[in-house]
Every structure is written in structure tokens, then in C-alpha cells.
mmCIF file of C-alpha atoms in Angstrom:
data_model
loop_
_atom_site.group_PDB
_atom_site.id
_atom_site.type_symbol
_atom_site.label_atom_id
_atom_site.label_comp_id
_atom_site.label_asym_id
_atom_site.label_seq_id
_atom_site.Cartn_x
_atom_site.Cartn_y
_atom_site.Cartn_z
ATOM 1 C CA UNK A 175 24.993 83.416 119.380
ATOM 2 C CA UNK A 176 25.666 79.723 118.761
ATOM 3 C CA UNK A 177 26.698 79.244 122.395
ATOM 4 C CA UNK A 178 23.405 80.621 123.631
ATOM 5 C CA UNK A 179 21.488 78.462 121.174
ATOM 6 C CA UNK A 180 23.405 75.380 122.317
ATOM 7 C CA UNK A 181 22.867 76.187 125.972
ATOM 8 C CA UNK A 182 19.157 76.841 125.507
ATOM 9 C CA UNK A 183 18.723 73.623 123.501
ATOM 10 C CA UNK A 184 20.523 71.423 126.030
ATOM 11 C CA UNK A 185 18.818 73.110 128.965
ATOM 12 C CA UNK A 186 15.415 72.709 127.333
ATOM 13 C CA UNK A 187 15.980 68.991 126.771
ATOM 14 C CA UNK A 188 17.118 68.604 130.375
ATOM 15 C CA UNK A 189 13.943 70.272 131.647
ATOM 16 C CA UNK A 190 11.849 67.996 129.445
ATOM 17 C CA UNK A 191 13.526 64.814 130.652
ATOM 18 C CA UNK A 192 13.307 65.866 134.310
ATOM 19 C CA UNK A 193 9.549 66.153 134.013
ATOM 20 C CA UNK A 194 9.273 62.868 132.118
ATOM 21 C CA UNK A 195 11.163 61.059 134.865
ATOM 22 C CA UNK A 196 9.125 62.613 137.648
ATOM 23 C CA UNK A 197 5.835 61.844 135.916
ATOM 24 C CA UNK A 198 6.586 58.122 136.103
ATOM 25 C CA UNK A 199 5.704 58.269 139.809
ATOM 26 C CA UNK A 200 2.271 59.705 139.125
ATOM 27 C CA UNK A 201 -0.599 57.619 140.468
ATOM 28 C CA UNK A 202 1.562 54.855 141.937
ATOM 29 C CA UNK A 203 0.984 53.323 145.342
ATOM 30 C CA UNK A 204 3.679 53.809 147.965
ATOM 31 C CA UNK A 205 4.738 50.203 147.495
ATOM 32 C CA UNK A 206 4.921 50.261 143.703
ATOM 33 C CA UNK A 207 6.901 53.513 143.722
ATOM 34 C CA UNK A 208 9.570 51.926 145.949
ATOM 35 C CA UNK A 209 9.683 48.181 145.310
ATOM 36 C CA UNK A 210 12.498 46.588 143.287
ATOM 37 C CA UNK A 211 11.396 45.984 139.715
ATOM 38 C CA UNK A 212 14.516 44.278 138.340
ATOM 39 C CA UNK A 213 16.848 41.593 139.632
ATOM 40 C CA UNK A 214 19.345 44.336 140.539
ATOM 41 C CA UNK A 215 16.798 46.250 142.626
ATOM 42 C CA UNK A 216 16.104 49.148 140.273
ATOM 43 C CA UNK A 217 13.004 51.044 141.410
ATOM 44 C CA UNK A 218 11.150 54.160 140.329
ATOM 45 C CA UNK A 219 11.500 56.384 143.383
ATOM 46 C CA UNK A 220 15.144 55.372 143.651
ATOM 47 C CA UNK A 221 15.763 56.551 140.084
ATOM 48 C CA UNK A 222 14.385 59.982 140.955
ATOM 49 C CA UNK A 223 16.475 60.139 144.123
ATOM 50 C CA UNK A 224 19.603 59.073 142.234
ATOM 51 C CA UNK A 225 19.192 61.571 139.391
ATOM 52 C CA UNK A 226 18.495 64.371 141.882
ATOM 53 C CA UNK A 227 21.765 63.634 143.649
ATOM 54 C CA UNK A 228 23.713 63.363 140.395
ATOM 55 C CA UNK A 229 22.414 66.705 139.168
ATOM 56 C CA UNK A 230 23.036 68.370 142.534
ATOM 57 C CA UNK A 231 26.682 67.323 142.435
ATOM 58 C CA UNK A 232 27.429 68.124 138.819
ATOM 59 C CA UNK A 233 25.878 71.580 138.762
ATOM 60 C CA UNK A 234 26.933 72.231 142.363
ATOM 61 C CA UNK A 235 30.326 71.250 143.686
ATOM 62 C CA UNK A 236 31.828 70.794 140.207
ATOM 63 C CA UNK A 237 31.524 74.572 139.790
ATOM 64 C CA UNK A 238 32.166 75.390 143.451
ATOM 65 C CA UNK A 239 28.474 76.123 143.954
ATOM 66 C CA UNK A 240 27.509 73.537 146.608
ATOM 67 C CA UNK A 241 23.925 72.333 146.734
ATOM 68 C CA UNK A 242 21.750 74.107 149.338
ATOM 69 C CA UNK A 243 20.851 70.629 150.614
ATOM 70 C CA UNK A 244 23.890 68.937 152.186
ATOM 71 C CA UNK A 245 25.053 65.826 150.363
ATOM 72 C CA UNK A 246 27.282 63.023 151.638
ATOM 73 C CA UNK A 247 30.846 63.121 150.386
ATOM 74 C CA UNK A 248 31.189 61.531 146.975
ATOM 75 C CA UNK A 249 33.941 59.345 148.438
ATOM 76 C CA UNK A 250 31.364 57.820 150.794
ATOM 77 C CA UNK A 251 29.005 56.655 148.059
ATOM 78 C CA UNK A 252 27.359 53.427 149.237
ATOM 79 C CA UNK A 253 24.442 52.961 146.838
ATOM 80 C CA UNK A 254 21.858 54.400 149.240
ATOM 81 C CA UNK A 255 20.961 57.026 146.627
ATOM 82 C CA UNK A 256 19.393 54.275 144.525
ATOM 83 C CA UNK A 257 16.476 53.467 146.816
ATOM 84 C CA UNK A 258 14.224 55.157 149.351
ATOM 85 C CA UNK A 259 14.537 54.243 153.020
ATOM 86 C CA UNK A 260 11.328 53.601 154.958
ATOM 87 C CA UNK A 261 11.585 56.953 156.746
ATOM 88 C CA UNK A 262 12.073 58.922 153.511
ATOM 89 C CA UNK A 263 8.809 60.155 152.056
ATOM 90 C CA UNK A 264 8.058 60.441 148.379
ATOM 91 C CA UNK A 265 7.341 64.142 148.853
ATOM 92 C CA UNK A 266 10.760 64.698 150.428
ATOM 93 C CA UNK A 267 12.551 63.114 147.500
ATOM 94 C CA UNK A 268 10.470 64.965 144.914
ATOM 95 C CA UNK A 269 11.023 68.243 146.746
ATOM 96 C CA UNK A 270 14.771 67.597 146.817
ATOM 97 C CA UNK A 271 14.707 67.020 143.067
ATOM 98 C CA UNK A 272 12.767 70.230 142.448
ATOM 99 C CA UNK A 273 15.117 72.273 144.671
ATOM 100 C CA UNK A 274 17.993 70.776 142.741
ATOM 101 C CA UNK A 275 16.427 71.999 139.502
ATOM 102 C CA UNK A 276 16.356 75.556 140.829
ATOM 103 C CA UNK A 277 19.985 75.428 141.899
ATOM 104 C CA UNK A 278 21.098 73.783 138.654
ATOM 105 C CA UNK A 279 19.128 76.228 136.528
ATOM 106 C CA UNK A 280 20.830 79.135 138.296
ATOM 107 C CA UNK A 281 24.244 77.612 137.588
ATOM 108 C CA UNK A 282 23.386 77.060 133.930
ATOM 109 C CA UNK A 283 21.951 80.560 133.511
ATOM 110 C CA UNK A 284 24.816 82.354 135.238
ATOM 111 C CA UNK A 285 27.792 80.546 133.680
ATOM 112 C CA UNK A 286 29.083 80.499 130.116
ATOM 113 C CA UNK A 287 29.339 77.195 128.322
ATOM 114 C CA UNK A 288 33.126 77.309 128.576
ATOM 115 C CA UNK A 289 33.070 78.087 132.314
ATOM 116 C CA UNK A 290 35.635 75.777 133.961
ATOM 117 C CA UNK A 291 34.695 73.095 136.439
ATOM 118 C CA UNK A 292 36.380 70.130 138.050
ATOM 119 C CA UNK A 293 34.948 66.660 138.633
ATOM 120 C CA UNK A 294 37.139 65.068 141.328
ATOM 121 C CA UNK A 295 35.597 61.619 140.816
ATOM 122 C CA UNK A 296 36.558 61.565 137.109
ATOM 123 C CA UNK A 297 39.986 60.203 136.161
ATOM 124 C CA UNK A 298 42.687 62.502 134.877
ATOM 125 C CA UNK A 299 42.944 64.202 132.458
ATOM 126 C CA UNK A 300 39.136 64.396 132.198
ATOM 127 C CA UNK A 301 38.525 65.853 135.647
ATOM 128 C CA UNK A 302 39.041 69.405 134.399
ATOM 129 C CA UNK A 303 36.005 70.195 132.303
ATOM 130 C CA UNK A 304 33.458 72.922 131.519
ATOM 131 C CA UNK A 305 29.743 73.663 131.673
ATOM 132 C CA UNK A 306 29.094 72.401 128.145
ATOM 133 C CA UNK A 307 30.524 68.960 128.914
ATOM 134 C CA UNK A 308 28.612 68.774 132.200
ATOM 135 C CA UNK A 309 25.335 69.760 130.537
ATOM 136 C CA UNK A 310 25.782 66.991 127.978
ATOM 137 C CA UNK A 311 26.734 64.498 130.698
ATOM 138 C CA UNK A 312 23.803 65.272 133.002
ATOM 139 C CA UNK A 313 21.356 65.323 130.094
ATOM 140 C CA UNK A 314 22.590 61.883 129.064
ATOM 141 C CA UNK A 315 22.302 60.591 132.620
ATOM 142 C CA UNK A 316 18.783 61.959 133.028
ATOM 143 C CA UNK A 317 17.643 60.685 129.642
ATOM 144 C CA UNK A 318 19.059 57.219 130.330
ATOM 145 C CA UNK A 319 17.276 56.884 133.647
ATOM 146 C CA UNK A 320 14.051 58.340 132.269
ATOM 147 C CA UNK A 321 14.193 55.500 129.741
ATOM 148 C CA UNK A 322 14.656 53.022 132.573
ATOM 149 C CA UNK A 323 11.629 54.532 134.275
ATOM 150 C CA UNK A 324 9.582 54.182 131.073
ATOM 151 C CA UNK A 325 10.131 50.442 131.029
ATOM 152 C CA UNK A 326 9.654 49.972 134.765
ATOM 153 C CA UNK A 327 6.364 51.861 134.793
ATOM 154 C CA UNK A 328 5.125 49.944 131.766
ATOM 155 C CA UNK A 329 5.830 46.754 133.671
ATOM 156 C CA UNK A 330 3.885 47.919 136.735
ATOM 157 C CA UNK A 331 0.598 48.944 135.146
ATOM 158 C CA UNK A 332 1.113 49.292 131.408
ATOM 159 C CA UNK A 333 1.159 53.095 131.371
ATOM 160 C CA UNK A 334 3.427 54.643 128.755
ATOM 161 C CA UNK A 335 4.290 58.044 127.346
ATOM 162 C CA UNK A 336 6.608 60.971 127.934
ATOM 163 C CA UNK A 337 4.062 63.490 129.163
ATOM 164 C CA UNK A 338 0.463 63.251 130.413
ATOM 165 C CA UNK A 339 -0.912 64.884 127.290
ATOM 166 C CA UNK A 340 0.715 62.187 125.138
ATOM 167 C CA UNK A 341 -0.635 59.247 127.103
ATOM 168 C CA UNK A 342 -3.017 57.011 125.146
ATOM 169 C CA UNK A 343 -5.789 54.837 126.524
ATOM 170 C CA UNK A 344 -4.636 51.277 127.104
ATOM 171 C CA UNK A 345 -6.152 48.847 124.582
ATOM 172 C CA UNK A 346 -5.386 45.400 125.993
ATOM 173 C CA UNK A 347 -6.629 43.514 122.919
ATOM 174 C CA UNK A 348 -4.477 45.583 120.569
ATOM 175 C CA UNK A 349 -1.446 45.133 122.821
ATOM 176 C CA UNK A 350 -1.960 41.385 122.999
ATOM 177 C CA UNK A 351 -2.224 41.134 119.222
ATOM 178 C CA UNK A 352 0.850 43.339 118.739
ATOM 179 C CA UNK A 353 2.950 41.273 121.144
ATOM 180 C CA UNK A 354 1.750 38.047 119.511
ATOM 181 C CA UNK A 355 2.902 39.334 116.118
ATOM 182 C CA UNK A 356 6.354 40.168 117.486
ATOM 183 C CA UNK A 357 6.554 36.810 119.275
ATOM 184 C CA UNK A 358 5.723 34.961 116.065
ATOM 185 C CA UNK A 359 8.363 36.894 114.133
ATOM 186 C CA UNK A 360 10.955 36.097 116.816
ATOM 187 C CA UNK A 361 10.122 32.380 116.787
ATOM 188 C CA UNK A 362 10.214 32.246 112.986
ATOM 189 C CA UNK A 363 13.582 33.986 112.883
ATOM 190 C CA UNK A 364 14.997 31.660 115.541
ATOM 191 C CA UNK A 365 13.753 28.628 113.629
ATOM 192 C CA UNK A 366 15.331 29.805 110.385
ATOM 193 C CA UNK A 367 18.658 30.543 112.090
ATOM 194 C CA UNK A 368 18.625 27.141 113.778
ATOM 195 C CA UNK A 369 18.102 25.383 110.472
ATOM 196 C CA UNK A 370 20.926 27.329 108.845
ATOM 197 C CA UNK A 371 23.232 26.413 111.721
ATOM 198 C CA UNK A 372 22.848 22.637 111.137
ATOM 199 C CA UNK A 373 26.071 21.334 109.503
ATOM 200 C CA UNK A 374 25.658 19.941 106.021
ATOM 201 C CA UNK A 375 25.939 16.192 105.651
ATOM 202 C CA UNK A 376 24.749 15.377 109.181
ATOM 203 C CA UNK A 377 21.751 13.450 107.883
ATOM 204 C CA UNK A 378 22.242 9.734 107.319
ATOM 205 C CA UNK A 379 22.713 8.558 103.827
ATOM 206 C CA UNK A 380 21.678 5.052 102.853
ATOM 207 C CA UNK A 381 23.492 2.983 100.276
ATOM 208 C CA UNK A 382 21.203 1.483 97.792
ATOM 209 C CA UNK A 383 22.341 -2.114 98.174
ATOM 210 C CA UNK A 384 22.128 -3.035 101.813
ATOM 211 C CA UNK A 385 20.058 -0.250 103.224
ATOM 212 C CA UNK A 386 22.824 0.387 105.742
ATOM 213 C CA UNK A 387 23.563 3.915 106.966
ATOM 214 C CA UNK A 388 26.989 5.234 106.173
#
């Protein structure tokens, strides 16, 4: 009973975070979906492509259930899963992610939480694992990158939220005031810390007779 509850809970959270990540592409231009948004090149469509590949491997070859869509060997990883080439369409990447969901969901539904698997790219003795550990790992990976996507999308056009029904209308004045309040608090804290860091006795003392500093 507890195993089924745990599986359903983890699987439900994974489904939620998949949709949250995918929604971050909604309404974006082709350029904004693909362009690098950090100094390391992180981009929104690349995050979706990366997470799709991660999930395909972990719920596929780890349990000897290869993904229906051929993947390059994990030994040949070259970082190309982190961005979309010019000849890769957004629809192709999204469709790959959705097909991966179907394959992963079948693996999760058909196997018990203690079903054995092997992750050849993990160091020993951790390579031998089970479905429970993989569910936790992939959920963490998906959640982490969905958080990245939250920040990236906010930087593109200010849109926030986990699901469309939770999205609030952007109030630029309120946001400006909110950020100004945080900025002021940060500057005040920095000023206080700077004052506390000044060594005692650094200020000049004058002797009363000659007015000389000593």
C-alpha cells in the first residue's frame, strides 16, 4: 500500500513539473525560445530538450527498455542536448518530450518501486539501483530545470507562474516598488555590515596639547 502511494505521489509530481517546464515555451518567439539567456548559454528550448533526453535514458536503458526514439550513446555526450540546432524545430523537440513521457509512464506503471536497474554512467557502487531511486532522481532533475526555466522566462518578458491558471496579470508599478524595497534593504544591510567591519581605533586621535594626530 505504501509503495503504491509513494509511486503515485512521485509520479504525480513528475507529471506536474513536466507541464510546468513545457509551459515556459508558451507564447515565445522562435528566437527567444532558443537564444542563450545566461553567460553559460542556458536557454529555454534547450532545457526542454535536455530534460527529455535525461528522462528517456533513465526510464529507458536503465531498465533495459530503450527509448522508441534512438538516442546517441551516453559515452558520446557532447553538450548538444542543451540547445536546439537551426534545423531542429520546436515542435520536434516538444513531440520528443511528450513521446518520452508515454514511454516513461509505461515503465513507471509496469515496474515495482524496487525493480532493479543499472545506470552505467554512475560510479560504483551506485550504478546498481532501482525504480524508486530513479524516480526521485528524475523528479529532482526536472524540478531543478523547471526552476531554471522560471527565472529565464521571467527575464525574457516578466511572465511567472507554474501553470496558466495561476498566472497573474503583470503590474509593472507594483513590481518596481517591490524591487525598490528589496534593493533598499540590501543596501542598508551592506552599509551596516561595512561599518561593523571597520577595525576599532582606525580613526585619528588628537592629543590635546599640540593638536597632532597620534
